[in-house]
Coordinates of C-alpha atoms in Angstrom, one line a residue:
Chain A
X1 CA 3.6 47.3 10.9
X2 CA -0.1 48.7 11.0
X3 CA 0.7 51.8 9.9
X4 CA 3.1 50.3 6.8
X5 CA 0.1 48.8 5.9
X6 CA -2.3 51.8 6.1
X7 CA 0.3 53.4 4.0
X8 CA 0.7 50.5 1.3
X9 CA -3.7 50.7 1.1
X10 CA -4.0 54.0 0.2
X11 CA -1.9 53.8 -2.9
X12 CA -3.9 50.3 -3.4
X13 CA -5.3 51.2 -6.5
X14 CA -3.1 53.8 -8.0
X15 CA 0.3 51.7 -7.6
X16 CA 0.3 50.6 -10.3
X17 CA -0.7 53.7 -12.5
X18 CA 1.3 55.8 -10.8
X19 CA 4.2 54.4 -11.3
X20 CA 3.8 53.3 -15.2
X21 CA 2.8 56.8 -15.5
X22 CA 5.7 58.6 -13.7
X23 CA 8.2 56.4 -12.9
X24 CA 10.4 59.4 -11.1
X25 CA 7.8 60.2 -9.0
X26 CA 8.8 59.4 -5.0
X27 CA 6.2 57.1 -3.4
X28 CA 5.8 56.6 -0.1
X29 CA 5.7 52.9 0.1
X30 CA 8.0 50.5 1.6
X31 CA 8.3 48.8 -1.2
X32 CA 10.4 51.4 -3.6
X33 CA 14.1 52.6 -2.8
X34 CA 12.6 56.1 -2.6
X35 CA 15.9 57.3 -0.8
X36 CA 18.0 56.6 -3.7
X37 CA 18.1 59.9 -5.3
X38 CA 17.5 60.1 -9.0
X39 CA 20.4 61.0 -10.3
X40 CA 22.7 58.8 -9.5
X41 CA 20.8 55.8 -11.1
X42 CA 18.7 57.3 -14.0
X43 CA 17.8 55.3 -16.6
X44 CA 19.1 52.4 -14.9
X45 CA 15.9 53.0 -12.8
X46 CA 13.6 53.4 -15.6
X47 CA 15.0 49.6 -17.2
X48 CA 15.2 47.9 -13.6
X49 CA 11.5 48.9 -13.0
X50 CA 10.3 47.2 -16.3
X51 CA 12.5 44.1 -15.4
X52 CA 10.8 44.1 -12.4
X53 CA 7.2 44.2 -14.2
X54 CA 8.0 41.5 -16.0
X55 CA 9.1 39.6 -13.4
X56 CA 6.7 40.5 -11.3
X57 CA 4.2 39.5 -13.7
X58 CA 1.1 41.7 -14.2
X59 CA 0.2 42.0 -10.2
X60 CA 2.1 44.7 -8.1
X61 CA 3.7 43.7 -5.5
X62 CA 1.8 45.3 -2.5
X63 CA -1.5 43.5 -3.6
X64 CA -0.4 40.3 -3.3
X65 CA 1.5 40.8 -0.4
X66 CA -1.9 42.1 1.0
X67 CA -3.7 39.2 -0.3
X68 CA -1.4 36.8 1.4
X69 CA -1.7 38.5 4.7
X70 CA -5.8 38.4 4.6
X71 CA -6.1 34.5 3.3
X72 CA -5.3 33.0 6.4
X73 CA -7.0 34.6 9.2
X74 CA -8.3 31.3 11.2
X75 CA -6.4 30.7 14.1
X76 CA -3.4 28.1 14.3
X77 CA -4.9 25.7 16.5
X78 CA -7.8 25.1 14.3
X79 CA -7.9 22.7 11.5
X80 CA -9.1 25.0 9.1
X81 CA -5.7 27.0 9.2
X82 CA -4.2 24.2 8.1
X83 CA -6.8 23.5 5.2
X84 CA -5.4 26.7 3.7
X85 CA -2.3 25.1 3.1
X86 CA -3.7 22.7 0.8
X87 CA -5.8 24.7 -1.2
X88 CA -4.7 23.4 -4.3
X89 CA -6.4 21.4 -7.3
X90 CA -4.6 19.2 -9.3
X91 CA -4.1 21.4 -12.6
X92 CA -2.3 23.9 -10.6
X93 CA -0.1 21.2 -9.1
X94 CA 0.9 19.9 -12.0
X95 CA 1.2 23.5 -13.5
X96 CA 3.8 24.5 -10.9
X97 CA 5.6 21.0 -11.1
X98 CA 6.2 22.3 -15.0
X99 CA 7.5 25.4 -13.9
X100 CA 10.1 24.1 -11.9
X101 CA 11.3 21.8 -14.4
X102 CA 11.3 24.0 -17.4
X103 CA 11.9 27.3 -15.9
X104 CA 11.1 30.3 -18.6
X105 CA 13.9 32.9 -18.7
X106 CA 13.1 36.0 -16.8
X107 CA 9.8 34.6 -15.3
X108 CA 9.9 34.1 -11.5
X109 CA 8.7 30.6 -10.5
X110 CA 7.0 32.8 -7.3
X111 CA 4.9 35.2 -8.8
X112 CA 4.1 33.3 -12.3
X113 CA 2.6 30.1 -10.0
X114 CA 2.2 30.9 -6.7
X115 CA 0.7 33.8 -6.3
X116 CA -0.1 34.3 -2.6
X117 CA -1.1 30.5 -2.7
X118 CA 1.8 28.5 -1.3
X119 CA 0.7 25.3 -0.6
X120 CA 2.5 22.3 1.4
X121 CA 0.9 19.1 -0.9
X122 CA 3.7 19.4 -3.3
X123 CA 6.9 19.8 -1.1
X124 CA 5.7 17.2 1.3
X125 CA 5.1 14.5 -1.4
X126 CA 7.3 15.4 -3.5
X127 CA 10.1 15.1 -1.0
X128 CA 8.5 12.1 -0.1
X129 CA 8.6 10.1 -3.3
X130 CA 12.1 11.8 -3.7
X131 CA 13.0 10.0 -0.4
X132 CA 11.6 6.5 -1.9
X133 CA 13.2 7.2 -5.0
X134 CA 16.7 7.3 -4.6
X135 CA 16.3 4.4 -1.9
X136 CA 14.9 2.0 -4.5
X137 CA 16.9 3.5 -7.5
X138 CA 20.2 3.4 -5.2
X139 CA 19.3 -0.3 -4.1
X140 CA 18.2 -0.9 -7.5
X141 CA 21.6 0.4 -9.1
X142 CA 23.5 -1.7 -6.5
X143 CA 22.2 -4.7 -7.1
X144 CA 22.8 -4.5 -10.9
X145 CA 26.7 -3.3 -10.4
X146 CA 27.4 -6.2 -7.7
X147 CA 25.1 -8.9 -9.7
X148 CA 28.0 -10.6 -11.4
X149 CA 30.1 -10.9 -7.9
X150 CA 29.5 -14.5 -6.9
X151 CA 30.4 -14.0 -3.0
X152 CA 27.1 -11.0 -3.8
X153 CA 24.0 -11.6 -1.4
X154 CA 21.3 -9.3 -2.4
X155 CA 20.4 -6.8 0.8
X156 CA 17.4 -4.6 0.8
X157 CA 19.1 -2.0 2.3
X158 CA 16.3 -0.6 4.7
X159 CA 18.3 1.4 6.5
X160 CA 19.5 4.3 3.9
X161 CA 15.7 5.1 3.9
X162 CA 15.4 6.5 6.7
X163 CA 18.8 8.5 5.9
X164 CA 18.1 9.7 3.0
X165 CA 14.7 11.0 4.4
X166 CA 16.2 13.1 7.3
X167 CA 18.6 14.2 4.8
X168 CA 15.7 15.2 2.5
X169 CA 13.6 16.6 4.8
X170 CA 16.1 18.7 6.4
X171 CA 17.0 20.4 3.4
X172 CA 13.5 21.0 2.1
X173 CA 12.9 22.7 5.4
X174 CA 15.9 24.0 7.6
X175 CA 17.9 25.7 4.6
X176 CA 14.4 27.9 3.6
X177 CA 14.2 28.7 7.1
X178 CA 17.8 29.9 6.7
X179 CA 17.5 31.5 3.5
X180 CA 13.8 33.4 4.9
X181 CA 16.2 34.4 8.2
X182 CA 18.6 35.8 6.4
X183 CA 16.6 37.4 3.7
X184 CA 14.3 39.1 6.9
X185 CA 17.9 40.4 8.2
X186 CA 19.1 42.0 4.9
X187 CA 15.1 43.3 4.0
X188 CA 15.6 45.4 7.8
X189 CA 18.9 46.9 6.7
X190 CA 18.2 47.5 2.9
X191 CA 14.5 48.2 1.2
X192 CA 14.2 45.3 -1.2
X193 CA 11.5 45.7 -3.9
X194 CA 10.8 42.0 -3.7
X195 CA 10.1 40.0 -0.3
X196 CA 8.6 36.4 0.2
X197 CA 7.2 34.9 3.1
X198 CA 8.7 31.1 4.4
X199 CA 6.0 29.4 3.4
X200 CA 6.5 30.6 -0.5
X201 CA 10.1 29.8 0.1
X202 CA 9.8 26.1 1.1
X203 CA 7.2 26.1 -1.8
X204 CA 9.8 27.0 -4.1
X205 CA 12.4 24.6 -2.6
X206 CA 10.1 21.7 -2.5
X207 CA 9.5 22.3 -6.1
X208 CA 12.6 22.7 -7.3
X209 CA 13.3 19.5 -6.2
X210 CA 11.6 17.2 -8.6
X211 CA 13.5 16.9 -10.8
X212 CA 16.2 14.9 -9.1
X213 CA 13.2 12.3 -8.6
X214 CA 13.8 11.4 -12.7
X215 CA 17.3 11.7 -12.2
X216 CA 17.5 9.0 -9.5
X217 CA 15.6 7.2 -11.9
X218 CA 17.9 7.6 -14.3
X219 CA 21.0 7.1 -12.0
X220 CA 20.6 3.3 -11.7
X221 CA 22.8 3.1 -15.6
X222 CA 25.9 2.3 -14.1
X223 CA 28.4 4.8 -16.1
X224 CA 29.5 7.6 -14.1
X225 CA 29.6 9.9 -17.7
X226 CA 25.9 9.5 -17.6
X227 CA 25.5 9.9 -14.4
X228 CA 27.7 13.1 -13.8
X229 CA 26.0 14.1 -17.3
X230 CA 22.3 13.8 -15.1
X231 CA 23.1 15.7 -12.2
X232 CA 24.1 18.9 -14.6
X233 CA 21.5 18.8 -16.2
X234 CA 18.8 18.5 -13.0
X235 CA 21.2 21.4 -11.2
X236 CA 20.8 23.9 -14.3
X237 CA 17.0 23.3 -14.6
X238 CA 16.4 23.8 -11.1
X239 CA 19.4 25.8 -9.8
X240 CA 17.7 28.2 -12.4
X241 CA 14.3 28.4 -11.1
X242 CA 16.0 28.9 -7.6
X243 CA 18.5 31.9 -8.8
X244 CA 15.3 33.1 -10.7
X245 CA 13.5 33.6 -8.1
X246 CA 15.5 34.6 -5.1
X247 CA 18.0 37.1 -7.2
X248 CA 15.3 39.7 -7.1
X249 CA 15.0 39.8 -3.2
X250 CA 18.6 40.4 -3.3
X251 CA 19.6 42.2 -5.9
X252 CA 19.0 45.3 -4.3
X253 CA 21.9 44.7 -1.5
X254 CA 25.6 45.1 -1.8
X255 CA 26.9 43.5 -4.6
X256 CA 28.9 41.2 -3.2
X257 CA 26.7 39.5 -0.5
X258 CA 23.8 39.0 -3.4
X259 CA 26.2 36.8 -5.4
X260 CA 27.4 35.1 -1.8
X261 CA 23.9 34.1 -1.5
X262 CA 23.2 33.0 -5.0
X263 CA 26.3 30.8 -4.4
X264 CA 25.7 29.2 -1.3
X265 CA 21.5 28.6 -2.6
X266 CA 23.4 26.7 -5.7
X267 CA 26.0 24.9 -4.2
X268 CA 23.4 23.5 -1.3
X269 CA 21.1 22.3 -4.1
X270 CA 24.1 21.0 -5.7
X271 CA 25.5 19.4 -2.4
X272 CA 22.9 17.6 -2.0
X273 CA 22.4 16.2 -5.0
X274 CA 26.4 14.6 -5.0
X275 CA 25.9 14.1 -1.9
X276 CA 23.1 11.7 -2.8
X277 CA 24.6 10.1 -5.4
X278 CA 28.2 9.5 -3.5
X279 CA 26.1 8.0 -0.9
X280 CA 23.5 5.8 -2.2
X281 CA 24.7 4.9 -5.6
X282 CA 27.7 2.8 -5.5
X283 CA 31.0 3.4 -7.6
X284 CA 30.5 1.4 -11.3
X285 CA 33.8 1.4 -12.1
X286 CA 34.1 -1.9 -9.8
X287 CA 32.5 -3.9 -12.4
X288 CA 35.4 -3.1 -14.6
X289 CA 37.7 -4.9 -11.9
X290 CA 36.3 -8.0 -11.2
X291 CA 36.4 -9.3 -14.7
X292 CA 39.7 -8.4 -14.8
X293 CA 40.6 -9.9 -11.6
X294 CA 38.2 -13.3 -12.6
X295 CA 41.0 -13.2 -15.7
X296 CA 43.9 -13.0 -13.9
X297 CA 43.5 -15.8 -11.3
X298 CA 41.9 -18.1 -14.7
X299 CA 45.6 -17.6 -16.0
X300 CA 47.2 -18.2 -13.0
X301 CA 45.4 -21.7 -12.4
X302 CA 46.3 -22.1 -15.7
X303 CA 49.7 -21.5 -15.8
X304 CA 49.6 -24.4 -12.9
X305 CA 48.3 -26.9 -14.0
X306 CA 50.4 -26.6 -16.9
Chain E
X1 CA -37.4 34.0 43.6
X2 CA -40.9 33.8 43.8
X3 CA -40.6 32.4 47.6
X4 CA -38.3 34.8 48.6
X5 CA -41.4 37.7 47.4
X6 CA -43.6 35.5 49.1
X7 CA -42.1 35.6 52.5
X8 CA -40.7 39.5 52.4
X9 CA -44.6 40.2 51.6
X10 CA -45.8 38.3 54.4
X11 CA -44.4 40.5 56.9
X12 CA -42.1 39.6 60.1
X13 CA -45.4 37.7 61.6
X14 CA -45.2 34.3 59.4
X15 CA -42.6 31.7 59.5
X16 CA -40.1 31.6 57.1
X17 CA -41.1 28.8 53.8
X18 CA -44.8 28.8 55.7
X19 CA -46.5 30.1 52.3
X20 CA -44.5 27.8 50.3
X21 CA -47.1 25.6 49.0
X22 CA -48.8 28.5 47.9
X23 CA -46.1 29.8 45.2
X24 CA -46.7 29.2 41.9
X25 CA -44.7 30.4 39.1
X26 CA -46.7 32.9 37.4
X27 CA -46.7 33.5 33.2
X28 CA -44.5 36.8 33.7
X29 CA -41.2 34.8 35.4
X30 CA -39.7 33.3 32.3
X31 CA -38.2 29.5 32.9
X32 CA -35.1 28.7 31.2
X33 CA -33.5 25.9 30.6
X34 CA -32.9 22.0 29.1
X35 CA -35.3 19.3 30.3
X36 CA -34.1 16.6 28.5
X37 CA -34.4 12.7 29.8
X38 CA -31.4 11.6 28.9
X39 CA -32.3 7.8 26.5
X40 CA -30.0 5.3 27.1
X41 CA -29.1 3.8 23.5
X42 CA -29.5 0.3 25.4
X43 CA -32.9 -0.6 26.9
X44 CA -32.1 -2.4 29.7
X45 CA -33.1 -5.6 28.0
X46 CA -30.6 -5.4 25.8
X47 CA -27.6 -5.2 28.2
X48 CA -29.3 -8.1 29.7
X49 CA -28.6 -9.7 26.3
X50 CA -25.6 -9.5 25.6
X51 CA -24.0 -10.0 28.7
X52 CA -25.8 -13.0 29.0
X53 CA -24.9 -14.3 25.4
X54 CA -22.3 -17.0 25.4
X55 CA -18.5 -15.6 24.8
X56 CA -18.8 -17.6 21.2
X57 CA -21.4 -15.4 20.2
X58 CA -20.0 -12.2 21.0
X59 CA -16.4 -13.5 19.2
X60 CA -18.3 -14.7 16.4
X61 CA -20.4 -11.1 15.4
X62 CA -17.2 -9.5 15.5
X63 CA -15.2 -12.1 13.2
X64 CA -18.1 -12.1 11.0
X65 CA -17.9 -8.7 10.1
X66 CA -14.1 -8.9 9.9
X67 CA -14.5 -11.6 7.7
X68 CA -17.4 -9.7 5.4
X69 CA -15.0 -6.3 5.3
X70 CA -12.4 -9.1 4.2
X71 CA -14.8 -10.6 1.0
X72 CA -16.0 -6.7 0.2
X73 CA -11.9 -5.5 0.0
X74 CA -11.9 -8.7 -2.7
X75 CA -14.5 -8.0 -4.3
X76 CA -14.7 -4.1 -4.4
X77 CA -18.3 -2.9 -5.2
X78 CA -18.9 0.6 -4.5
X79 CA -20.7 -0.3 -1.1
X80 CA -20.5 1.5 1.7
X81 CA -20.5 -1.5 4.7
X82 CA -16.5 -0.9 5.2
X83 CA -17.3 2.7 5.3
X84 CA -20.7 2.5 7.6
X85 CA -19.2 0.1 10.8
X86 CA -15.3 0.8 10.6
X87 CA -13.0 -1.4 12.8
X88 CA -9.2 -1.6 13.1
X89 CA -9.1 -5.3 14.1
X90 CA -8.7 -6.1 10.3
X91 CA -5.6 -4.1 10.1
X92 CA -4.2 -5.0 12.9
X93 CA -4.3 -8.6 12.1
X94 CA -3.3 -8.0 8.7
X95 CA 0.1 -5.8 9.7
X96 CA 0.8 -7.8 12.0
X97 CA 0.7 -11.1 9.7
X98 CA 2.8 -9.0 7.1
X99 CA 5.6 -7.8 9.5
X100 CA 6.2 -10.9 10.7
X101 CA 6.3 -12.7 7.7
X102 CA 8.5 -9.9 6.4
X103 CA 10.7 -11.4 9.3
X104 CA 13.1 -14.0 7.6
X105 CA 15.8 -14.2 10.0
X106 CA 18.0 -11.2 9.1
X107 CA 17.3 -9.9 12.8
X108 CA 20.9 -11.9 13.5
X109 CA 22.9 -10.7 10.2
X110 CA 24.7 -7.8 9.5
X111 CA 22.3 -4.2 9.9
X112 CA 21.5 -3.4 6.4
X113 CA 18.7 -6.1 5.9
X114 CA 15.2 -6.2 5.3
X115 CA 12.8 -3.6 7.3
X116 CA 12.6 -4.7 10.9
X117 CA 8.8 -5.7 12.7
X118 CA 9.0 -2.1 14.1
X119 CA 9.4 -0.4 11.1
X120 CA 7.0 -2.4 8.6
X121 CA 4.5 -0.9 11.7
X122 CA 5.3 2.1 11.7
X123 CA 5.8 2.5 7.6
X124 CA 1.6 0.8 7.7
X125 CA 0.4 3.1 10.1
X126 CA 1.8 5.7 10.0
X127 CA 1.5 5.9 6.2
X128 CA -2.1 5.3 6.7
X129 CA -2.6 8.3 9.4
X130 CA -0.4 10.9 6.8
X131 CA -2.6 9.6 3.9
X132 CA -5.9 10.7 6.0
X133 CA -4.6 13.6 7.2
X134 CA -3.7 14.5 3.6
X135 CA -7.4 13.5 2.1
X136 CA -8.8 15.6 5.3
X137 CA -6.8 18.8 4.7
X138 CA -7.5 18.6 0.9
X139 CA -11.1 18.6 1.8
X140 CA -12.7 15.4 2.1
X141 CA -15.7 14.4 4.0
X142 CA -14.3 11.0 5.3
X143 CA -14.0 10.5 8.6
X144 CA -10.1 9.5 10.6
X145 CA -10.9 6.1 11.2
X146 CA -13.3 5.1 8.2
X147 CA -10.4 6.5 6.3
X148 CA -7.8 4.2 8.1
X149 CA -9.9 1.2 8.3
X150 CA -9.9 1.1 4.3
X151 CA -6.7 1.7 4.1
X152 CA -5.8 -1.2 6.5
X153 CA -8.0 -3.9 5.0
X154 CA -6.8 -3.0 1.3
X155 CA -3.4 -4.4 2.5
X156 CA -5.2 -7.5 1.9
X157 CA -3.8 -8.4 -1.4
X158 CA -0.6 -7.6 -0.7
X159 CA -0.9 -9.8 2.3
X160 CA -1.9 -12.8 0.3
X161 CA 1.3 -11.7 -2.2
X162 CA 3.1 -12.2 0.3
X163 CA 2.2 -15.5 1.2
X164 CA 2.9 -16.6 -2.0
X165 CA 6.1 -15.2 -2.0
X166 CA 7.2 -17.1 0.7
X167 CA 5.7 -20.5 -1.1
X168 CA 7.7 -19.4 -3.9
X169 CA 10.6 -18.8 -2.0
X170 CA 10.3 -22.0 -0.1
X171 CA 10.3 -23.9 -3.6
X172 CA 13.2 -22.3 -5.3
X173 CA 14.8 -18.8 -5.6
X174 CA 16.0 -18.3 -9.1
X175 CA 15.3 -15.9 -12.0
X176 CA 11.7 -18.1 -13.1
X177 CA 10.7 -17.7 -9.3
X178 CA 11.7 -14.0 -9.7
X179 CA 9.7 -13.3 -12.3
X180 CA 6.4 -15.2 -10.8
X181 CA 7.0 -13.0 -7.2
X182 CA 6.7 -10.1 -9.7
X183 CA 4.0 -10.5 -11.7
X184 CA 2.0 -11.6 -8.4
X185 CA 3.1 -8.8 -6.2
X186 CA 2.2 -6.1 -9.4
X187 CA -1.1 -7.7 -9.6
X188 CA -1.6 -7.2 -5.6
X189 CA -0.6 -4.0 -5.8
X190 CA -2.7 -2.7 -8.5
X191 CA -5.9 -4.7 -6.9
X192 CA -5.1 -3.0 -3.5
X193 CA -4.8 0.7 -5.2
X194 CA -8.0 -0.1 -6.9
X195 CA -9.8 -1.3 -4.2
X196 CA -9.2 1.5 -1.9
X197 CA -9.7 4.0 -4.6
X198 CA -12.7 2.7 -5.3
X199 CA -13.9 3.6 -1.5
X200 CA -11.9 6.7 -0.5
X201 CA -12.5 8.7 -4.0
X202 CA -15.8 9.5 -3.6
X203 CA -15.7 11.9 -0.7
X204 CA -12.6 13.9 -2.6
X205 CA -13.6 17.0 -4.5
X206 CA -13.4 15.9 -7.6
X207 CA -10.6 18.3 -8.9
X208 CA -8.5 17.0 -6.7
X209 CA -9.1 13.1 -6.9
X210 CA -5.6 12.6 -8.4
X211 CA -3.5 14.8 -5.7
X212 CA -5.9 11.9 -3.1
X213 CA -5.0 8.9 -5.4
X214 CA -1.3 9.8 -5.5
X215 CA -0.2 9.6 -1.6
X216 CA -2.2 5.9 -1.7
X217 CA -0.5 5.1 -4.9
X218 CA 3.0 5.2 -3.3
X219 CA 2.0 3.7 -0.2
X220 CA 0.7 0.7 -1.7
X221 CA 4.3 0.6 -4.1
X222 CA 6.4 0.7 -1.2
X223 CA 4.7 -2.0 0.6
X224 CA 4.8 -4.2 -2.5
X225 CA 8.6 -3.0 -2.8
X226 CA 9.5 -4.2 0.4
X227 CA 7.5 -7.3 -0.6
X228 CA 9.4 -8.3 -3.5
X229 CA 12.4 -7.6 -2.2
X230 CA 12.7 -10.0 0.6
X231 CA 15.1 -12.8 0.6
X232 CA 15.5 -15.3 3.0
X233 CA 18.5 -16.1 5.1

């Protein structure tokens, strides 16, 4: 890749210019589609290049991506490698936290907070107080569907914790190791203007999950409308921020296997979070048969000792 | 070197080493090297102290400063004795008190019951050792152990909670007793946050004191969850 990157240096400075300036002009950078001759696309080239400034924000690409390679140049066995990771102070924390849960339309979540600083603070805690969240809330819920039932003994349920964290975890980290594979396969076959590195990805994954911490809040009122109503809500806000941010990578491929991917990203995130639900929170339509069965048997002793 | 000189210069007639006592090391042959005496941090008469002191003695220093660690987590001033002279004993004694009296018989019911011994254990240390290693990767100047020796004595609180949960318990289990388990496990909880705050804040950065305060935060709540959520057989 050495001499990619000679070749992306050189035009370090007049990227930018170059192509506001002349956007037909063939580069000779990895980043552009300069194979794709002019005029089949056109002005579609002229539109998608704006569209990509804005969701690029103001930085070109190649800079940041050169940025990112230089930050962490100690080696892995040191401690100080890791220290990078965490290179975070609170405000920006909190700043990316809000742009997962309100994502802005036609910002990327990437390039707008990140910025060649992925850390690993927020997916590790925030998976971690996801974990503890639908535990208690699922235990919580539980308790206040079954609390009428008098053959009910209250269990604290210490198992599901350690299920719903491998479950967590997994996700946070094995489908971004997925997704980064398979976007790696598809960047060595097509030239895609936009290409992230795993760690941004499982940034962007632990993230987007957040908001399902409120929503297990949320999920201990026992009506399934509300709770269906929850889980629609959390998987727009931060299905959005995902598609957002992973459609430019792919958007440049064949039609068809872009929208497979956007698919399978937003039917993971929603997997999981049914899949969470089914599991930990139990069904509250049984509260509506108890009482009923509680009437039935009252009638029938009453019919007998009549 | 210098003998070697010494003997080639001498000629074949002299024995070999004969004008050894001769050699000195002149100005121009540069001597490297460490001379240090290694200093033993105990004079001998020390040693002969303590070995010699009776067993109650040498029990009694180290429950004493358990004990004062106990009275500073308490009482949390911003003094630096739990910091200074860390030890784990407190911990120790104080998880192993909790996960055994987290222990109320549901070993022989049906799986889904309270946390086991093991995994109250392993939720306290390990918890501790991932809330270091956070405050040490976010750039803070405490130490591994000071860090987890504050940790483990802060559980203090919630071990006393958790005695008087059991009293509680013991007396009745109802919706008033309910209510008093809640109120004194919250109290706990906040008093432990507090008083390890208090210690482990001041070596953070200060921009980043809240992303510190957080992980200890929800370490503290799940202990006091498991706490209040224990029901006897």
């Amino acid at each position: 890749m050495a001499t990619v990157d000679d070749l992306k240096f050189q035009e370090f400075d007049d990227a930018a210019n170059l192509l506001a300036g002349n956007p037909d002009a063939t580069t000779i950078s990895i980043d552009e589609p300069s194979e794709n001759p002019k005029n089949q696309y056109g002005l579609l080239q002229d539109s998608r290049r704006e569209e990509d400034d804005e969701l690029l924000g103001t930085d070109d690409s190649d800079k940041t991506e050169l940025l990112a390679g230089q930050k962490k140049s100690a080696p892995f066995w040191t401690f100080e490698y890791y220290q990078t990771f965490f290179d975070v102070d609170t405000y920006q924390v909190l700043d990316r936290i809000k742009g997962s849960v309100f994502p802005i339309p036609g910002k990327n979540f990437v390039r707008l907070y990140i910025r060649s600083n992925p850390d690993l603070y927020g997916p590790f805690w925030i998976c971690a107080t996801l974990v503890f969240a639908i535990a208690i809330s699922g235990n919580l819920s539980n308790f206040f569907i079954h609390l009428g039932k008098p053959a009910y003994r209250y269990v604290p349920e210490f198992r599901k914790v350690s299920i719903a964290a491998t479950a967590i975890y997994a996700y946070a980290w094995l489908v971004p190791l997925a997704l980064w594979g398979f976007l790696m396969w598809r960047n060595s076959k097509v030239m895609n203007i936009v290409s992230y590195s795993f760690l941004e990805i499982v940034c962007v994954y632990g993230y987007s999950l957040f908001i399902y911490i409120p929503t297990a809040i949320l999920w201990i009122i026992p009506q399934k409308a509300v709770r269906w109503i929850l889980v629609m809500v959390a998987l727009c806000l931060s299905g959005s921020v995902l598609v957002m941010t992973f459609w430019p990578a792919v958007r440049d491929d064949n039609r068809r296997i872009a929208l497979a991917t956007m698919v399978t990203v937003v039917l993971l995130h929603a997997l999981l979070a049914i899949g969470c639900l089914a599991y930990f929170f139990d069904a509250p339509d049984l509260n509506v048969l108890i009482p009923t069965a509680a009437a039935q048997n009252g009638t029938i002793v009453a019919t007998k000792t009549q | 070197m210098a003998e070697a000189e010494e003997s080639r210069a001498g000629g074949a007639a002299k024995p070999l080493f004969a004008g050894l006592s001769d050699v000195s090391i002149s100005e121009d042959i540069p001597v490297e090297g460490e001379i240090t005496v290694p200093v033993g941090s105990h004079s001998p008469d020390e040693d002969y102290s303590t070995l010699d002191e009776p067993v109650k003695d040498t029990i009694m220093r180290d429950l004493k400063a358990v004990g004062k660690k106990f009275v500073h987590v308490m009482y949390p001033k911003k003094s630096s004795a739990l910091l200074r002279d860390w030890d784990l004993w407190g911990p120790l004694v104080l998880c192993v008190s909790l996960a055994l009296m987290l222990q109320g018989g549901s070993a022989d019911s049906k799986e889904d019951g309270g946390p086991q011994f093991a995994e109250v254990f392993v939720i306290i240390w390990f918890g501790a050792v991932v809330i270091t290693l956070n405050s040490k990767l976010l750039g803070g100047t405490i130490s591994f152990f000071q860090s987890l020796c504050v940790l483990g004595y802060c559980v203090l609180p919630l071990t006393v909670a958790m005695l008087v949960c059991r009293l509680v318990l013991l007396a009745s289990s109802g919706t008033v007793s309910f209510i008093v388990r809640l109120v004194v496990v919250m109290a706990m909880f906040g008093w432990s946050t507090l008083a390890s705050t208090a210690f482990l804040a001041d070596s953070q950065p200060p921009n980043r004191k809240a992303l510190v305060v957080y992980p200890i935060f929800l370490f503290y709540f799940i202990i006091s969850w498991m706490i209040l959520t224990f029901t006897p057989q």
